[in-house]
Amino acid sequence: MQIEPELCKVEDALGILVGKWKPIILLHLLKNGTQRFSELKRSLPGITQKMLTKQLRELEEEDIIQRVVYAQVPPKVEYSITEYGRGLEPILEAMHEWGTKHTLHKREMQRKASI
Amino acid sequence: MQIEPELCKVEDALGILVGKWKPIILLHLLKNGTQRFSELKRSLPGITQKMLTKQLRELEEEDIIQRVVYAQVPPKVEYSITEYGRGLEPILEAMHEWGTKHTLHKREMQRKASI
DNA sequence: CCCAATAGTATCCTTTTGTATACTATAGCA
DNA sequence: TGCTATAGTATACAAAAGGATACTATTGGG
């Protein structure tokens, strides 16, 4: 792993995943497939509409998710992961794996600290 | 991959990597081994001392890096990745791999857009 | 006629991140 | 005596991210 020109690539990935909501949104779409706006909103307790819209727009911009609007009333808009976006799964998995270890590690550290 | 309790784990990993400087700092320490404060600073053009100090303190807090102070004048402080912190390498690698594809993908998208 | 449901916008505010700049302590050296 | 080097702090500020709340359009149903 060389360093200088490689950094920006790591940062690119990070730039796409970063934010309080993006990883959760992506996990939901990866796990559950196509979802409507309202379904996502219900899945993300605490998110505001503004935030959800913003995150979805940004992910769409990067071609990570796809947005399909149905000409209906009331409106129906569906979101799904693109082929390309599915490539993020290994990163999410690596993070998940590490996160699991991290939880145990934190617990261990606290135990030691309390002695 | 289950969802609800799993989310926080992904977010834990993200929380540690996120920031304009943390991934670069970690890559430098992973690649070059132990480094002094001033060496890191020189390696990160544009970072202010305050930011570098802050990021290093946070990484230390999470037991990702280790800080060793030598009782000298002028001061000497060395930073290195911990065993535990080394566990982040697969994540950085997955991001790097994806980032490389992303660069090509972006280029392709721009080419298409310009037709 | 009025209400509910959906997928948003618009506006204002707070918190978090990041930047710029100046300052400190101390030993060795000229 | 004053300068340099190192690893920081302190203070003020600017920008970005996130949150709270209110508003919109439309149509089918009561």
PDB file of C-alpha atoms (C1' of nucleotides) in Angstrom:
ATOM      1  CA  MET A   1       0.000   0.000   0.000  1.00  0.00           C
ATOM      2  CA  GLN A   2       1.695   3.188  -1.229  1.00  0.00           C
ATOM      3  CA  ILE A   3       0.745   6.412   0.355  1.00  0.00           C
ATOM      4  CA  GLU A   4       0.393   9.757  -1.368  1.00  0.00           C
ATOM      5  CA  PRO A   5      -1.960   9.116  -4.302  1.00  0.00           C
ATOM      6  CA  GLU A   6      -3.691   6.335  -2.387  1.00  0.00           C
ATOM      7  CA  LEU A   7      -4.946   8.554   0.347  1.00  0.00           C
ATOM      8  CA  CYS A   8      -7.525  10.297  -1.737  1.00  0.00           C
ATOM      9  CA  LYS A   9      -9.035   6.934  -2.602  1.00  0.00           C
ATOM     10  CA  VAL A  10      -9.560   6.005   1.000  1.00  0.00           C
ATOM     11  CA  GLU A  11     -10.982   9.458   1.527  1.00  0.00           C
ATOM     12  CA  ASP A  12     -13.339   9.018  -1.420  1.00  0.00           C
ATOM     13  CA  ALA A  13     -14.846   5.939   0.166  1.00  0.00           C
ATOM     14  CA  LEU A  14     -14.993   7.659   3.508  1.00  0.00           C
ATOM     15  CA  GLY A  15     -16.621  10.721   1.990  1.00  0.00           C
ATOM     16  CA  ILE A  16     -19.444   8.590   0.714  1.00  0.00           C
ATOM     17  CA  LEU A  17     -20.049   6.642   3.897  1.00  0.00           C
ATOM     18  CA  VAL A  18     -19.633   9.451   6.340  1.00  0.00           C
ATOM     19  CA  GLY A  19     -22.502  11.006   8.162  1.00  0.00           C
ATOM     20  CA  LYS A  20     -24.793  10.035  10.923  1.00  0.00           C
ATOM     21  CA  TRP A  21     -27.245   8.335   8.585  1.00  0.00           C
ATOM     22  CA  LYS A  22     -25.616   7.112   5.392  1.00  0.00           C
ATOM     23  CA  PRO A  23     -24.264   3.796   6.639  1.00  0.00           C
ATOM     24  CA  ILE A  24     -27.610   2.937   8.208  1.00  0.00           C
ATOM     25  CA  ILE A  25     -29.484   3.860   5.064  1.00  0.00           C
ATOM     26  CA  LEU A  26     -27.163   1.704   2.992  1.00  0.00           C
ATOM     27  CA  LEU A  27     -27.436  -1.233   5.368  1.00  0.00           C
ATOM     28  CA  HIS A  28     -31.213  -1.047   5.194  1.00  0.00           C
ATOM     29  CA  LEU A  29     -31.231  -0.945   1.435  1.00  0.00           C
ATOM     30  CA  LEU A  30     -28.645  -3.724   1.180  1.00  0.00           C
ATOM     31  CA  LYS A  31     -30.585  -5.895   3.584  1.00  0.00           C
ATOM     32  CA  ASN A  32     -34.166  -5.161   2.606  1.00  0.00           C
ATOM     33  CA  GLY A  33     -33.850  -4.264  -1.055  1.00  0.00           C
ATOM     34  CA  THR A  34     -36.021  -1.592  -2.623  1.00  0.00           C
ATOM     35  CA  GLN A  35     -37.714   0.721  -0.130  1.00  0.00           C
ATOM     36  CA  ARG A  36     -40.077   3.640  -0.267  1.00  0.00           C
ATOM     37  CA  PHE A  37     -39.182   6.967   1.273  1.00  0.00           C
ATOM     38  CA  SER A  38     -41.674   6.451   4.090  1.00  0.00           C
ATOM     39  CA  GLU A  39     -40.409   2.938   4.812  1.00  0.00           C
ATOM     40  CA  LEU A  40     -36.876   4.232   5.182  1.00  0.00           C
ATOM     41  CA  LYS A  41     -38.073   7.022   7.392  1.00  0.00           C
ATOM     42  CA  ARG A  42     -39.848   4.585   9.672  1.00  0.00           C
ATOM     43  CA  SER A  43     -36.706   2.436   9.764  1.00  0.00           C
ATOM     44  CA  LEU A  44     -34.559   5.315  10.929  1.00  0.00           C
ATOM     45  CA  PRO A  45     -36.027   6.534  14.192  1.00  0.00           C
ATOM     46  CA  GLY A  46     -35.106  10.125  14.824  1.00  0.00           C
ATOM     47  CA  ILE A  47     -34.193  11.165  11.317  1.00  0.00           C
ATOM     48  CA  THR A  48     -35.901  14.265   9.970  1.00  0.00           C
ATOM     49  CA  GLN A  49     -37.327  14.385   6.467  1.00  0.00           C
ATOM     50  CA  LYS A  50     -34.853  17.026   5.520  1.00  0.00           C
ATOM     51  CA  MET A  51     -31.911  14.872   6.556  1.00  0.00           C
ATOM     52  CA  LEU A  52     -33.245  11.745   4.885  1.00  0.00           C
ATOM     53  CA  THR A  53     -33.870  13.626   1.658  1.00  0.00           C
ATOM     54  CA  LYS A  54     -30.424  15.168   1.761  1.00  0.00           C
ATOM     55  CA  GLN A  55     -28.597  11.905   2.385  1.00  0.00           C
ATOM     56  CA  LEU A  56     -30.570  10.126  -0.325  1.00  0.00           C
ATOM     57  CA  ARG A  57     -29.823  12.887  -2.819  1.00  0.00           C
ATOM     58  CA  GLU A  58     -26.130  12.691  -2.073  1.00  0.00           C
ATOM     59  CA  LEU A  59     -26.039   8.919  -2.409  1.00  0.00           C
ATOM     60  CA  GLU A  60     -27.955   9.196  -5.654  1.00  0.00           C
ATOM     61  CA  GLU A  61     -25.489  11.794  -6.908  1.00  0.00           C
ATOM     62  CA  GLU A  62     -22.674   9.294  -6.371  1.00  0.00           C
ATOM     63  CA  ASP A  63     -24.600   6.587  -8.191  1.00  0.00           C
ATOM     64  CA  ILE A  64     -24.761   4.480  -5.037  1.00  0.00           C
ATOM     65  CA  ILE A  65     -28.544   4.360  -4.968  1.00  0.00           C
ATOM     66  CA  GLN A  66     -31.281   4.720  -7.547  1.00  0.00           C
ATOM     67  CA  ARG A  67     -34.423   6.813  -7.205  1.00  0.00           C
ATOM     68  CA  VAL A  68     -37.612   5.911  -9.037  1.00  0.00           C
ATOM     69  CA  VAL A  69     -40.628   8.220  -8.959  1.00  0.00           C
ATOM     70  CA  TYR A  70     -44.112   6.910  -9.705  1.00  0.00           C
ATOM     71  CA  ALA A  71     -46.593   9.397 -11.125  1.00  0.00           C
ATOM     72  CA  GLN A  72     -49.231   8.834  -8.454  1.00  0.00           C
ATOM     73  CA  VAL A  73     -51.063  10.673  -5.777  1.00  0.00           C
ATOM     74  CA  PRO A  74     -50.147  10.369  -3.022  1.00  0.00           C
ATOM     75  CA  PRO A  75     -46.609  10.215  -4.328  1.00  0.00           C
ATOM     76  CA  LYS A  76     -44.549   7.039  -4.384  1.00  0.00           C
ATOM     77  CA  VAL A  77     -40.780   7.068  -4.627  1.00  0.00           C
ATOM     78  CA  GLU A  78     -38.634   3.989  -4.395  1.00  0.00           C
ATOM     79  CA  TYR A  79     -34.968   3.749  -3.529  1.00  0.00           C
ATOM     80  CA  SER A  80     -32.597   0.872  -4.180  1.00  0.00           C
ATOM     81  CA  ILE A  81     -28.874   0.118  -4.195  1.00  0.00           C
ATOM     82  CA  THR A  82     -27.225   0.201  -7.600  1.00  0.00           C
ATOM     83  CA  GLU A  83     -24.928  -2.531  -8.844  1.00  0.00           C
ATOM     84  CA  TYR A  84     -22.122  -0.110  -8.281  1.00  0.00           C
ATOM     85  CA  GLY A  85     -23.254   0.769  -4.775  1.00  0.00           C
ATOM     86  CA  ARG A  86     -23.331  -2.894  -3.840  1.00  0.00           C
ATOM     87  CA  GLY A  87     -19.539  -2.711  -4.062  1.00  0.00           C
ATOM     88  CA  LEU A  88     -19.589  -0.917  -0.717  1.00  0.00           C
ATOM     89  CA  GLU A  89     -20.736  -4.062   1.044  1.00  0.00           C
ATOM     90  CA  PRO A  90     -17.202  -5.345   1.827  1.00  0.00           C
ATOM     91  CA  ILE A  91     -16.408  -2.068   3.551  1.00  0.00           C
ATOM     92  CA  LEU A  92     -19.566  -2.182   5.619  1.00  0.00           C
ATOM     93  CA  GLU A  93     -18.771  -5.794   6.488  1.00  0.00           C
ATOM     94  CA  ALA A  94     -15.201  -4.989   7.500  1.00  0.00           C
ATOM     95  CA  MET A  95     -16.538  -2.188   9.671  1.00  0.00           C
ATOM     96  CA  HIS A  96     -19.146  -4.429  11.177  1.00  0.00           C
ATOM     97  CA  GLU A  97     -16.595  -7.099  11.991  1.00  0.00           C
ATOM     98  CA  TRP A  98     -14.230  -4.628  13.571  1.00  0.00           C
ATOM     99  CA  GLY A  99     -17.095  -2.956  15.411  1.00  0.00           C
ATOM    100  CA  THR A 100     -18.013  -6.227  17.043  1.00  0.00           C
ATOM    101  CA  LYS A 101     -14.472  -6.683  18.338  1.00  0.00           C
ATOM    102  CA  HIS A 102     -14.454  -3.065  19.392  1.00  0.00           C
ATOM    103  CA  THR A 103     -17.517  -3.560  21.571  1.00  0.00           C
ATOM    104  CA  LEU A 104     -15.810  -6.396  23.424  1.00  0.00           C
ATOM    105  CA  HIS A 105     -12.589  -4.424  23.673  1.00  0.00           C
ATOM    106  CA  LYS A 106     -14.360  -1.431  25.157  1.00  0.00           C
ATOM    107  CA  ARG A 107     -16.070  -3.657  27.691  1.00  0.00           C
ATOM    108  CA  GLU A 108     -12.724  -5.179  28.641  1.00  0.00           C
ATOM    109  CA  MET A 109     -11.141  -1.751  29.015  1.00  0.00           C
ATOM    110  CA  GLN A 110     -13.928  -0.590  31.299  1.00  0.00           C
ATOM    111  CA  ARG A 111     -13.618  -3.700  33.417  1.00  0.00           C
ATOM    112  CA  LYS A 112      -9.893  -3.078  33.857  1.00  0.00           C
ATOM    113  CA  ALA A 113     -10.451   0.595  34.604  1.00  0.00           C
ATOM    114  CA  SER A 114     -12.934  -0.210  37.348  1.00  0.00           C
ATOM    115  CA  ILE A 115     -10.537  -2.438  39.306  1.00  0.00           C
TER     116      ILE A 115
ATOM    117  CA  MET B   1     -25.917  -9.683   8.623  1.00  0.00           C
ATOM    118  CA  GLN B   2     -28.710  -8.792  11.038  1.00  0.00           C
ATOM    119  CA  ILE B   3     -29.711  -5.219  11.415  1.00  0.00           C
ATOM    120  CA  GLU B   4     -30.806  -3.479  14.609  1.00  0.00           C
ATOM    121  CA  PRO B   5     -28.047  -4.171  17.125  1.00  0.00           C
ATOM    122  CA  GLU B   6     -25.512  -4.409  14.335  1.00  0.00           C
ATOM    123  CA  LEU B   7     -25.861  -0.846  13.238  1.00  0.00           C
ATOM    124  CA  CYS B   8     -24.127   0.658  16.209  1.00  0.00           C
ATOM    125  CA  LYS B   9     -21.091  -1.492  15.510  1.00  0.00           C
ATOM    126  CA  VAL B  10     -20.672  -0.144  12.020  1.00  0.00           C
ATOM    127  CA  GLU B  11     -21.098   3.308  13.450  1.00  0.00           C
ATOM    128  CA  ASP B  12     -18.443   2.647  16.075  1.00  0.00           C
ATOM    129  CA  ALA B  13     -15.890   1.873  13.385  1.00  0.00           C
ATOM    130  CA  LEU B  14     -16.992   4.867  11.390  1.00  0.00           C
ATOM    131  CA  GLY B  15     -16.822   7.100  14.408  1.00  0.00           C
ATOM    132  CA  ILE B  16     -13.186   6.227  14.842  1.00  0.00           C
ATOM    133  CA  LEU B  17     -12.165   6.681  11.234  1.00  0.00           C
ATOM    134  CA  VAL B  18     -14.149   9.760  10.477  1.00  0.00           C
ATOM    135  CA  GLY B  19     -12.617  13.155  10.145  1.00  0.00           C
ATOM    136  CA  LYS B  20     -10.505  14.951   7.663  1.00  0.00           C
ATOM    137  CA  TRP B  21      -7.265  13.668   9.184  1.00  0.00           C
ATOM    138  CA  LYS B  22      -7.738  10.402  11.058  1.00  0.00           C
ATOM    139  CA  PRO B  23      -7.540   8.013   8.123  1.00  0.00           C
ATOM    140  CA  ILE B  24      -4.395   9.727   6.842  1.00  0.00           C
ATOM    141  CA  ILE B  25      -2.786   9.669  10.255  1.00  0.00           C
ATOM    142  CA  LEU B  26      -3.563   5.971  10.600  1.00  0.00           C
ATOM    143  CA  LEU B  27      -2.262   5.164   7.140  1.00  0.00           C
ATOM    144  CA  HIS B  28       0.973   6.958   7.909  1.00  0.00           C
ATOM    145  CA  LEU B  29       1.444   5.127  11.186  1.00  0.00           C
ATOM    146  CA  LEU B  30       0.505   1.793   9.632  1.00  0.00           C
ATOM    147  CA  LYS B  31       2.897   2.304   6.768  1.00  0.00           C
ATOM    148  CA  ASN B  32       5.819   4.009   8.478  1.00  0.00           C
ATOM    149  CA  GLY B  33       5.605   2.652  11.998  1.00  0.00           C
ATOM    150  CA  THR B  34       6.447   4.795  15.006  1.00  0.00           C
ATOM    151  CA  GLN B  35       6.543   8.526  14.281  1.00  0.00           C
ATOM    152  CA  ARG B  36       7.259  11.669  16.210  1.00  0.00           C
ATOM    153  CA  PHE B  37       4.744  14.461  16.439  1.00  0.00           C
ATOM    154  CA  SER B  38       6.818  16.666  14.160  1.00  0.00           C
ATOM    155  CA  GLU B  39       7.239  13.894  11.582  1.00  0.00           C
ATOM    156  CA  LEU B  40       3.501  13.397  11.417  1.00  0.00           C
ATOM    157  CA  LYS B  41       2.975  17.109  11.110  1.00  0.00           C
ATOM    158  CA  ARG B  42       5.371  17.304   8.188  1.00  0.00           C
ATOM    159  CA  SER B  43       3.611  14.343   6.560  1.00  0.00           C
ATOM    160  CA  LEU B  44       0.232  16.049   6.721  1.00  0.00           C
ATOM    161  CA  PRO B  45       0.555  19.277   4.790  1.00  0.00           C
ATOM    162  CA  GLY B  46      -2.008  21.775   5.922  1.00  0.00           C
ATOM    163  CA  ILE B  47      -2.857  20.340   9.309  1.00  0.00           C
ATOM    164  CA  THR B  48      -2.632  22.693  12.270  1.00  0.00           C
ATOM    165  CA  GLN B  49      -1.002  21.647  15.517  1.00  0.00           C
ATOM    166  CA  LYS B  50      -4.255  21.939  17.321  1.00  0.00           C
ATOM    167  CA  MET B  51      -5.987  19.556  14.926  1.00  0.00           C
ATOM    168  CA  LEU B  52      -3.152  17.040  14.936  1.00  0.00           C
ATOM    169  CA  THR B  53      -3.060  17.064  18.723  1.00  0.00           C
ATOM    170  CA  LYS B  54      -6.807  16.662  18.927  1.00  0.00           C
ATOM    171  CA  GLN B  55      -6.970  13.762  16.476  1.00  0.00           C
ATOM    172  CA  LEU B  56      -4.071  11.996  18.177  1.00  0.00           C
ATOM    173  CA  ARG B  57      -5.686  12.393  21.582  1.00  0.00           C
ATOM    174  CA  GLU B  58      -8.929  10.923  20.314  1.00  0.00           C
ATOM    175  CA  LEU B  59      -7.201   7.966  18.693  1.00  0.00           C
ATOM    176  CA  GLU B  60      -5.251   7.397  21.890  1.00  0.00           C
ATOM    177  CA  GLU B  61      -8.458   7.540  23.899  1.00  0.00           C
ATOM    178  CA  GLU B  62      -9.831   4.678  21.776  1.00  0.00           C
ATOM    179  CA  ASP B  63      -6.635   2.678  22.262  1.00  0.00           C
ATOM    180  CA  ILE B  64      -5.918   2.802  18.524  1.00  0.00           C
ATOM    181  CA  ILE B  65      -2.559   4.495  18.942  1.00  0.00           C
ATOM    182  CA  GLN B  66      -0.011   4.712  21.704  1.00  0.00           C
ATOM    183  CA  ARG B  67       1.715   7.862  22.929  1.00  0.00           C
ATOM    184  CA  VAL B  68       5.161   7.738  24.500  1.00  0.00           C
ATOM    185  CA  VAL B  69       6.696  10.844  26.022  1.00  0.00           C
ATOM    186  CA  TYR B  70      10.465  11.108  26.515  1.00  0.00           C
ATOM    187  CA  ALA B  71      11.648  13.346  29.318  1.00  0.00           C
ATOM    188  CA  GLN B  72      13.893  15.488  27.133  1.00  0.00           C
ATOM    189  CA  VAL B  73      14.325  19.036  26.058  1.00  0.00           C
ATOM    190  CA  PRO B  74      13.315  19.790  23.401  1.00  0.00           C
ATOM    191  CA  PRO B  75      10.430  17.394  23.940  1.00  0.00           C
ATOM    192  CA  LYS B  76      10.108  14.107  22.104  1.00  0.00           C
ATOM    193  CA  VAL B  77       6.821  12.285  21.773  1.00  0.00           C
ATOM    194  CA  GLU B  78       6.352   9.165  19.715  1.00  0.00           C
ATOM    195  CA  TYR B  79       3.144   7.750  18.335  1.00  0.00           C
ATOM    196  CA  SER B  80       2.506   4.227  17.092  1.00  0.00           C
ATOM    197  CA  ILE B  81      -0.390   1.963  16.202  1.00  0.00           C
ATOM    198  CA  THR B  82      -1.430  -0.476  18.914  1.00  0.00           C
ATOM    199  CA  GLU B  83      -2.005  -4.159  18.277  1.00  0.00           C
ATOM    200  CA  TYR B  84      -5.668  -3.422  18.608  1.00  0.00           C
ATOM    201  CA  GLY B  85      -5.529  -0.487  16.211  1.00  0.00           C
ATOM    202  CA  ARG B  86      -3.872  -2.637  13.603  1.00  0.00           C
ATOM    203  CA  GLY B  87      -7.244  -4.367  13.338  1.00  0.00           C
ATOM    204  CA  LEU B  88      -8.471  -1.362  11.382  1.00  0.00           C
ATOM    205  CA  GLU B  89      -6.220  -2.238   8.466  1.00  0.00           C
ATOM    206  CA  PRO B  90      -8.792  -4.450   6.667  1.00  0.00           C
ATOM    207  CA  ILE B  91     -11.258  -1.564   6.711  1.00  0.00           C
ATOM    208  CA  LEU B  92      -8.730   0.855   5.300  1.00  0.00           C
ATOM    209  CA  GLU B  93      -7.835  -1.716   2.665  1.00  0.00           C
ATOM    210  CA  ALA B  94     -11.456  -2.332   1.704  1.00  0.00           C
ATOM    211  CA  MET B  95     -11.927   1.431   1.389  1.00  0.00           C
ATOM    212  CA  HIS B  96      -8.791   1.767  -0.647  1.00  0.00           C
ATOM    213  CA  GLU B  97      -9.872  -0.996  -2.999  1.00  0.00           C
ATOM    214  CA  TRP B  98     -13.305   0.494  -3.462  1.00  0.00           C
ATOM    215  CA  GLY B  99     -11.837   3.961  -3.821  1.00  0.00           C
ATOM    216  CA  THR B 100      -9.721   2.796  -6.720  1.00  0.00           C
ATOM    217  CA  LYS B 101     -12.782   1.453  -8.534  1.00  0.00           C
ATOM    218  CA  HIS B 102     -14.630   4.620  -7.648  1.00  0.00           C
ATOM    219  CA  THR B 103     -12.014   6.754  -9.367  1.00  0.00           C
ATOM    220  CA  LEU B 104     -12.465   4.791 -12.595  1.00  0.00           C
ATOM    221  CA  HIS B 105     -16.239   4.862 -12.224  1.00  0.00           C
ATOM    222  CA  LYS B 106     -16.279   8.619 -11.785  1.00  0.00           C
ATOM    223  CA  ARG B 107     -14.105   9.038 -14.858  1.00  0.00           C
ATOM    224  CA  GLU B 108     -16.486   6.824 -16.849  1.00  0.00           C
ATOM    225  CA  MET B 109     -19.503   8.792 -15.642  1.00  0.00           C
ATOM    226  CA  GLN B 110     -17.929  12.055 -16.670  1.00  0.00           C
ATOM    227  CA  ARG B 111     -17.065  10.685 -20.096  1.00  0.00           C
ATOM    228  CA  LYS B 112     -20.680   9.616 -20.603  1.00  0.00           C
ATOM    229  CA  ALA B 113     -21.985  12.950 -19.350  1.00  0.00           C
ATOM    230  CA  SER B 114     -19.831  14.857 -21.797  1.00  0.00           C
ATOM    231  CA  ILE B 115     -21.219  13.073 -24.879  1.00  0.00           C
TER     232      ILE B 115
ATOM    233  C1'  DC C   1     -66.248  20.383   2.026  1.00  0.00           C
ATOM    234  C1'  DC C   2     -62.627  18.619   4.884  1.00  0.00           C
ATOM    235  C1'  DC C   3     -59.318  15.202   6.139  1.00  0.00           C
ATOM    236  C1'  DA C   4     -55.556  11.839   5.579  1.00  0.00           C
ATOM    237  C1'  DA C   5     -51.497  10.155   3.255  1.00  0.00           C
ATOM    238  C1'  DT C   6     -46.897  10.816   0.696  1.00  0.00           C
ATOM    239  C1'  DA C   7     -42.761  13.012  -0.460  1.00  0.00           C
ATOM    240  C1'  DG C   8     -41.010  16.447  -0.220  1.00  0.00           C
ATOM    241  C1'  DT C   9     -39.275  22.370   0.716  1.00  0.00           C
ATOM    242  C1'  DA C  10     -38.218  26.390   3.459  1.00  0.00           C
ATOM    243  C1'  DT C  11     -36.532  28.642   7.429  1.00  0.00           C
ATOM    244  C1'  DC C  12     -34.197  29.065  11.515  1.00  0.00           C
ATOM    245  C1'  DC C  13     -31.280  27.397  15.036  1.00  0.00           C
ATOM    246  C1'  DT C  14     -27.527  24.575  17.604  1.00  0.00           C
ATOM    247  C1'  DT C  15     -23.567  21.656  17.621  1.00  0.00           C
ATOM    248  C1'  DT C  16     -19.586  19.876  15.725  1.00  0.00           C
ATOM    249  C1'  DT C  17     -15.462  20.399  12.798  1.00  0.00           C
ATOM    250  C1'  DG C  18     -11.938  22.714  11.178  1.00  0.00           C
ATOM    251  C1'  DT C  19      -8.750  27.001  10.527  1.00  0.00           C
ATOM    252  C1'  DA C  20      -5.703  30.905  11.866  1.00  0.00           C
ATOM    253  C1'  DT C  21      -2.807  32.906  14.867  1.00  0.00           C
ATOM    254  C1'  DA C  22      -0.406  33.748  18.906  1.00  0.00           C
ATOM    255  C1'  DC C  23       1.582  32.035  23.005  1.00  0.00           C
ATOM    256  C1'  DT C  24       4.452  28.760  26.447  1.00  0.00           C
ATOM    257  C1'  DA C  25       8.472  26.033  28.566  1.00  0.00           C
ATOM    258  C1'  DT C  26      13.262  24.673  28.533  1.00  0.00           C
ATOM    259  C1'  DA C  27      18.020  22.993  27.353  1.00  0.00           C
ATOM    260  C1'  DG C  28      21.853  23.650  24.400  1.00  0.00           C
ATOM    261  C1'  DC C  29      24.472  26.567  21.505  1.00  0.00           C
ATOM    262  C1'  DA C  30      26.806  30.762  19.457  1.00  0.00           C
TER     263       DA C  30
ATOM    264  C1'  DT D   1      22.195  37.175  26.031  1.00  0.00           C
ATOM    265  C1'  DG D   2      19.254  35.775  22.626  1.00  0.00           C
ATOM    266  C1'  DC D   3      18.129  32.091  19.237  1.00  0.00           C
ATOM    267  C1'  DT D   4      16.449  27.448  17.929  1.00  0.00           C
ATOM    268  C1'  DA D   5      13.870  23.256  18.262  1.00  0.00           C
ATOM    269  C1'  DT D   6       9.798  20.497  20.007  1.00  0.00           C
ATOM    270  C1'  DA D   7       5.305  19.622  21.495  1.00  0.00           C
ATOM    271  C1'  DG D   8       2.167  21.453  22.780  1.00  0.00           C
ATOM    272  C1'  DT D   9      -2.203  25.433  24.785  1.00  0.00           C
ATOM    273  C1'  DA D  10      -5.350  29.312  24.266  1.00  0.00           C
ATOM    274  C1'  DT D  11      -8.411  32.127  21.846  1.00  0.00           C
ATOM    275  C1'  DA D  12     -11.199  33.570  18.229  1.00  0.00           C
ATOM    276  C1'  DC D  13     -13.433  32.608  14.216  1.00  0.00           C
ATOM    277  C1'  DA D  14     -15.643  30.279   9.881  1.00  0.00           C
ATOM    278  C1'  DA D  15     -17.881  26.481   7.792  1.00  0.00           C
ATOM    279  C1'  DA D  16     -20.343  22.265   7.728  1.00  0.00           C
ATOM    280  C1'  DA D  17     -23.485  18.993   9.685  1.00  0.00           C
ATOM    281  C1'  DG D  18     -27.540  18.132  11.952  1.00  0.00           C
ATOM    282  C1'  DG D  19     -32.213  19.203  14.247  1.00  0.00           C
ATOM    283  C1'  DA D  20     -36.979  21.402  14.971  1.00  0.00           C
ATOM    284  C1'  DT D  21     -40.785  23.058  13.014  1.00  0.00           C
ATOM    285  C1'  DA D  22     -43.884  24.624   9.695  1.00  0.00           C
ATOM    286  C1'  DC D  23     -45.369  24.561   5.070  1.00  0.00           C
ATOM    287  C1'  DT D  24     -46.829  22.620   0.128  1.00  0.00           C
ATOM    288  C1'  DA D  25     -49.386  19.848  -3.642  1.00  0.00           C
ATOM    289  C1'  DT D  26     -52.659  16.399  -4.854  1.00  0.00           C
ATOM    290  C1'  DT D  27     -56.503  13.162  -4.826  1.00  0.00           C
ATOM    291  C1'  DG D  28     -59.571   9.694  -3.071  1.00  0.00           C
ATOM    292  C1'  DG D  29     -62.810   8.911   0.622  1.00  0.00           C
ATOM    293  C1'  DG D  30     -66.324  10.194   4.222  1.00  0.00           C
TER     294       DG D  30
END
